[in-house]
Short mmCIF file of C-alpha atoms in Angstrom, two decimals:
data_model
loop_
_atom_site.label_atom_id
_atom_site.label_comp_id
_atom_site.label_asym_id
_atom_site.label_seq_id
_atom_site.Cartn_x
_atom_site.Cartn_y
_atom_site.Cartn_z
CA MET Z 23 240.27 141.42 36.20
CA MET Z 24 240.24 137.97 37.74
CA SER Z 25 241.94 134.95 36.21
CA PHE Z 26 241.67 131.27 37.01
CA THR Z 27 244.44 128.78 36.84
CA PRO Z 28 244.00 125.39 35.23
CA LEU Z 29 244.28 123.75 38.65
CA GLN Z 30 241.38 125.73 40.05
CA MET Z 31 239.18 124.96 37.08
CA THR Z 32 239.90 121.29 37.44
CA ARG Z 33 239.01 121.38 41.11
CA GLU Z 34 235.70 123.06 40.50
CA GLN Z 35 234.88 120.66 37.75
CA TYR Z 36 235.68 117.84 40.11
CA ILE Z 37 233.35 119.13 42.80
CA LEU Z 38 230.52 119.53 40.30
CA ALA Z 39 231.10 116.09 38.91
CA THR Z 40 231.11 114.61 42.42
CA GLN Z 41 227.74 116.27 43.35
CA GLN Z 42 226.13 114.97 40.20
CA ASN Z 43 227.25 111.46 41.04
CA HIS Z 44 225.50 111.61 44.48
CA LEU Z 45 222.08 112.65 42.98
CA PRO Z 46 219.59 109.73 42.70
CA ARG Z 47 218.97 108.66 39.19
CA THR Z 48 215.78 107.00 38.11
CA GLU Z 49 215.96 104.52 35.42
CA ASN Z 50 212.91 103.49 33.40
CA PRO Z 51 210.42 106.03 34.94
CA GLN Z 52 206.69 104.87 35.27
CA PHE Z 53 203.75 107.19 34.54
CA TYR Z 54 200.32 106.56 36.33
CA PRO Z 55 197.30 107.75 34.30
CA VAL Z 56 194.58 109.81 36.12
CA GLY Z 57 190.80 109.17 35.24
CA ILE Z 58 188.23 106.35 34.77
CA TYR Z 59 189.13 103.74 32.27
CA GLY Z 60 188.11 100.26 31.41
CA TRP Z 61 184.96 98.65 32.77
CA ARG Z 62 184.32 101.55 35.21
CA LYS Z 63 184.03 103.94 32.30
CA ARG Z 64 181.63 101.64 30.48
CA CYS Z 65 179.47 101.27 33.64
CA LEU Z 66 179.35 105.05 34.09
CA TYR Z 67 178.22 105.53 30.51
CA PHE Z 68 175.60 102.83 30.98
CA PHE Z 69 174.12 104.47 34.09
CA VAL Z 70 174.10 107.90 32.44
CA LEU Z 71 172.28 106.43 29.45
CA LEU Z 72 169.82 104.61 31.74
CA LEU Z 73 169.12 107.84 33.64
CA LEU Z 74 168.50 109.69 30.38
CA VAL Z 75 166.09 106.99 29.15
CA THR Z 76 164.22 107.05 32.50
CA ALA Z 77 163.84 110.83 32.34
CA ILE Z 78 162.50 110.62 28.79
CA VAL Z 79 160.01 107.89 29.79
CA ASN Z 80 158.81 109.92 32.81
CA LEU Z 81 158.33 112.99 30.66
CA ALA Z 82 156.39 110.98 28.09
CA MET Z 83 154.18 109.42 30.82
CA THR Z 84 153.50 112.85 32.33
CA ILE Z 85 152.45 114.28 28.97
CA TRP Z 86 150.25 111.25 28.34
CA ILE Z 87 148.50 111.59 31.73
CA LEU Z 88 147.91 115.31 31.14
CA LYS Z 89 146.46 114.50 27.74
CA VAL Z 90 144.19 111.72 28.97
CA MET Z 91 142.92 113.63 32.05
CA ASN Z 92 142.44 116.83 30.05
CA PHE Z 93 144.71 118.81 32.37
CA THR Z 94 145.21 122.09 30.57
CA VAL Z 95 145.93 125.63 31.67
CA ASP Z 96 142.84 127.27 30.13
CA SER Z 97 140.26 124.52 30.74
CA PRO Z 98 138.50 123.72 34.06
CA LEU Z 99 139.36 120.67 36.14
CA ILE Z 100 137.02 117.76 35.39
CA LEU Z 101 136.72 114.73 37.68
CA GLN Z 102 134.78 111.81 36.25
CA SER Z 103 133.77 108.50 37.74
CA ASP Z 104 131.42 105.67 36.86
CA ARG Z 105 129.94 105.67 40.38
CA ASN Z 106 130.63 108.78 42.43
CA VAL Z 107 133.28 111.35 43.28
CA THR Z 108 134.13 111.84 46.96
CA LEU Z 109 136.31 114.59 48.45
CA ASN Z 110 137.43 114.15 52.06
CA ALA Z 111 138.99 116.65 54.46
CA ARG Z 112 140.90 115.44 57.52
CA ASN Z 113 142.60 117.13 60.45
CA ALA Z 114 146.12 116.63 61.75
CA LEU Z 115 145.04 113.46 63.59
CA GLY Z 116 143.62 111.92 60.44
CA GLN Z 117 139.99 112.31 61.55
CA LEU Z 118 137.37 113.04 58.92
CA THR Z 119 136.11 116.63 59.28
CA GLY Z 120 134.28 117.16 56.00
CA GLN Z 121 133.09 115.17 53.02
CA LEU Z 122 131.56 116.04 49.66
CA THR Z 123 130.06 113.23 47.61
CA VAL Z 124 128.73 113.67 44.08
CA GLY Z 125 126.67 110.66 43.05
CA ALA Z 126 124.44 109.73 40.17
CA ASP Z 127 121.27 111.04 41.84
CA THR Z 128 122.35 113.12 44.83
CA VAL Z 129 125.01 115.53 46.04
CA GLU Z 130 125.79 115.16 49.75
CA ALA Z 131 127.92 117.43 51.95
CA GLN Z 132 128.76 116.40 55.50
CA CYS Z 133 130.37 119.07 57.66
CA LYS Z 134 129.71 121.25 60.67
CA LYS Z 135 128.90 124.31 58.58
CA PHE Z 136 128.20 124.76 54.87
CA GLU Z 137 128.65 128.18 53.26
CA VAL Z 138 128.29 129.62 49.78
CA ARG Z 139 130.08 132.95 49.31
CA ALA Z 140 130.02 135.53 46.55
CA SER Z 141 133.05 135.77 44.32
CA GLY Z 142 133.44 139.52 44.62
CA GLY Z 143 133.42 140.63 48.24
CA GLY Z 144 133.17 137.23 49.86
CA ARG Z 145 129.68 137.92 51.24
CA VAL Z 146 127.86 134.86 52.58
CA LEU Z 147 124.99 134.00 50.23
CA PHE Z 148 123.92 130.76 51.90
CA SER Z 149 124.87 129.25 55.24
CA ALA Z 150 123.60 126.09 56.94
CA ASN Z 151 124.42 124.36 60.20
CA GLU Z 152 122.58 122.21 62.73
CA GLU Z 153 120.73 125.17 64.24
CA GLU Z 154 119.67 127.39 61.34
CA ILE Z 155 119.85 128.14 57.65
CA THR Z 156 120.72 131.68 56.59
CA ILE Z 157 120.17 133.15 53.13
CA GLY Z 158 122.16 136.33 52.67
CA ALA Z 159 121.16 137.19 49.11
CA ASP Z 160 119.35 140.44 48.41
CA ARG Z 161 116.36 138.56 46.99
CA LEU Z 162 115.03 135.02 47.36
CA LYS Z 163 113.18 134.05 44.19
CA ILE Z 164 111.12 130.85 43.91
CA THR Z 165 109.94 130.16 40.36
CA GLY Z 166 108.12 126.86 40.94
CA THR Z 167 104.46 126.68 39.99
CA GLU Z 168 103.52 125.35 43.44
CA GLY Z 169 105.43 128.08 45.27
CA ALA Z 170 107.16 127.41 48.57
CA VAL Z 171 105.98 124.85 51.14
CA PHE Z 172 106.92 125.33 54.79
CA GLY Z 173 106.23 122.63 57.35
CA HIS Z 174 106.33 125.03 60.31
CA SER Z 175 106.18 128.74 61.03
CA VAL Z 176 107.73 131.42 58.84
CA GLU Z 177 109.11 134.67 60.25
CA THR Z 178 109.79 137.55 57.89
CA PRO Z 179 109.48 141.33 58.09
CA HIS Z 180 108.44 141.76 54.46
CA ILE Z 181 106.71 139.71 51.77
CA ARG Z 182 106.55 141.32 48.35
CA ALA Z 183 105.49 140.11 44.93
CA GLU Z 184 107.26 140.83 41.67
CA PRO Z 185 106.39 144.08 39.91
CA SER Z 186 103.06 143.82 38.06
CA GLN Z 187 102.42 140.44 39.71
CA ASP Z 188 99.89 139.39 42.35
CA LEU Z 189 100.86 138.16 45.80
CA LYS Z 190 98.83 135.17 46.92
CA LEU Z 191 98.87 133.48 50.32
CA GLU Z 192 96.88 130.27 50.23
CA SER Z 193 96.20 127.25 52.41
CA PRO Z 194 94.34 124.73 50.21
CA THR Z 195 93.21 122.33 52.96
CA ARG Z 196 93.77 124.13 56.27
CA SER Z 197 93.61 127.58 57.83
CA LEU Z 198 95.77 130.61 57.11
CA ILE Z 199 96.70 132.47 60.28
CA MET Z 200 98.53 135.78 60.50
CA GLU Z 201 99.35 136.94 64.01
CA ALA Z 202 101.22 139.94 65.38
CA PRO Z 203 101.26 141.28 68.95
CA ARG Z 204 101.15 144.92 67.83
CA GLY Z 205 98.71 144.58 64.96
CA VAL Z 206 98.25 143.29 61.43
CA GLN Z 207 97.86 145.84 58.66
CA VAL Z 208 96.57 144.95 55.21
CA SER Z 209 96.36 147.80 52.71
CA ALA Z 210 95.87 148.26 48.99
CA ALA Z 211 97.18 151.66 47.95
CA ALA Z 212 95.91 151.60 44.36
CA GLY Z 213 93.27 148.89 44.27
CA ASP Z 214 90.55 146.97 46.04
CA LEU Z 215 90.80 144.82 49.13
CA LYS Z 216 88.57 141.75 49.01
CA ALA Z 217 87.88 139.10 51.63
CA THR Z 218 85.71 136.19 50.53
CA CYS Z 219 84.81 132.94 52.23
CA ARG Z 220 82.45 130.02 51.72
CA LYS Z 221 80.77 130.13 55.11
CA GLU Z 222 80.94 132.88 57.69
CA LEU Z 223 83.21 135.91 57.88
CA HIS Z 224 83.85 137.03 61.46
CA LEU Z 225 85.12 140.45 62.46
CA GLN Z 226 85.80 140.42 66.19
CA SER Z 227 87.39 142.90 68.53
CA THR Z 228 87.75 141.69 72.13
CA GLU Z 229 88.45 145.05 73.78
CA GLY Z 230 88.02 147.74 71.10
CA GLU Z 231 85.58 148.49 68.32
CA ILE Z 232 85.16 147.76 64.64
CA PHE Z 233 85.37 151.03 62.75
CA LEU Z 234 84.15 151.32 59.15
CA ASN Z 235 85.05 154.65 57.60
CA ALA Z 236 83.89 155.25 54.02
CA ASP Z 237 81.68 157.57 52.01
CA THR Z 238 79.37 154.68 51.23
CA ILE Z 239 78.90 151.41 53.13
CA ARG Z 240 76.95 148.74 51.27
CA LEU Z 241 75.53 145.55 52.72
CA GLY Z 242 74.21 143.36 49.95
CA ASN Z 243 71.79 140.38 50.04
CA LEU Z 244 70.28 141.29 53.41
CA PRO Z 245 66.94 139.63 54.21
CA VAL Z 246 63.90 141.92 53.87
CA GLY Z 247 61.02 141.95 56.33
CA SER Z 248 57.40 141.72 55.16
CA PHE Z 249 55.88 144.66 57.08
CA SER Z 250 53.37 146.79 55.19
CA ALA Z 251 51.40 149.68 56.71
CA ALA Z 252 48.77 149.62 53.95
CA PRO Z 253 47.55 146.90 51.62
CA PRO Z 254 49.76 146.65 48.58
CA SER Z 255 48.42 148.30 45.49
CA SER Z 256 49.57 147.35 42.05
CA SER Z 257 49.17 150.92 40.88
CA GLY Z 258 51.17 152.41 43.77
CA PRO Z 259 54.93 153.04 43.73
CA GLN Z 260 57.28 150.22 44.81
CA GLN Z 261 59.05 150.35 48.16
CA THR Z 262 62.52 151.87 47.71
CA VAL Z 263 63.39 153.01 51.23
CA TYR Z 264 64.22 150.50 53.94
CA GLU Z 265 65.25 150.62 57.54
CA LEU Z 266 68.31 148.69 58.73
CA CYS Z 267 67.43 146.53 61.71
CA ALA Z 268 69.44 144.21 63.94
CA CYS Z 269 68.37 141.04 65.69
CA PRO Z 270 69.42 140.31 69.29
CA ASN Z 271 71.98 137.85 67.97
CA GLY Z 272 73.53 140.56 65.77
CA LYS Z 273 71.92 139.53 62.48
CA LEU Z 274 71.05 142.45 60.19
CA TYR Z 275 67.97 142.69 58.05
CA LEU Z 276 65.95 145.30 56.17
CA SER Z 277 62.48 146.46 57.04
CA PRO Z 278 60.32 148.70 54.82
CA ALA Z 279 60.57 152.24 56.10
CA GLY Z 280 57.48 153.89 57.52
CA VAL Z 281 56.57 156.95 59.50
CA GLY Z 282 58.13 155.38 62.59
CA SER Z 283 60.42 152.42 63.13
CA THR Z 284 59.13 149.17 61.64
CA CYS Z 285 61.82 146.85 63.03
CA HIS Z 286 59.53 145.51 65.80
CA SER Z 287 56.76 144.78 63.37
CA SER Z 288 59.00 142.64 61.13
CA SER Z 289 61.17 141.20 63.86
CA SER Z 290 59.84 137.75 63.14
CA ILE Z 291 62.60 137.41 60.57
CA CYS Z 292 65.01 136.90 63.49
CA LEU Z 293 63.18 133.65 64.29
CA TRP Z 294 63.28 132.36 60.73
CA HIS Z 295 67.02 132.58 60.50
#
């Protein structure tokens, strides 16, 4: 067990007291506050308040514009103007490549190619450019009372009328011409085929023949010659059998039938007509 003498304790106390005397002492210590105070704090609050007011004003203006322009999620987009509405498309160089103008009387589209596509499969229903116009719909229906007017030729593989409706091709003031290098066929499967004209009806075959195939062939309103082998008698039977004759120019006429041919006897009818 260790023991300390009073001299040793005094020496240690002296050393400790001497070290404490050499330590720097600070009298009246100063504390520096950390933060924004004074006019800087007031300016910060002012700018925060100004930013909040600006955001509220912008939100209010946005809602007002959406309300005035009728911009809603469920309604379509409507563009209105007192004069016209024009939509322009430009390329990377700023050059105008397409324009759509909706005016009071007309709708104009200026572009290299104009297409109308179906909403389902994207099939082209209508296409127009400088060279041609293509209609890709399954059926082209014209409901106007005057029909369709074409200034030049029309090429189509099939022209068909509506069910239970008549198909009429008409040229009111000029000629109607149908041409085909391999033939023109006109048929009526369940009805009559009529060809009427005001003047002359010509059937001409330059290299072949005209073939009429029917059980009965009728030629109405043919002129009748005046040949008679015997003097007419009021009590005798009327002439009911005639001979079909042809003039050198191809005109047909009827001559009363006799024992032999009577065409030469009544051939004077070729001179009358």
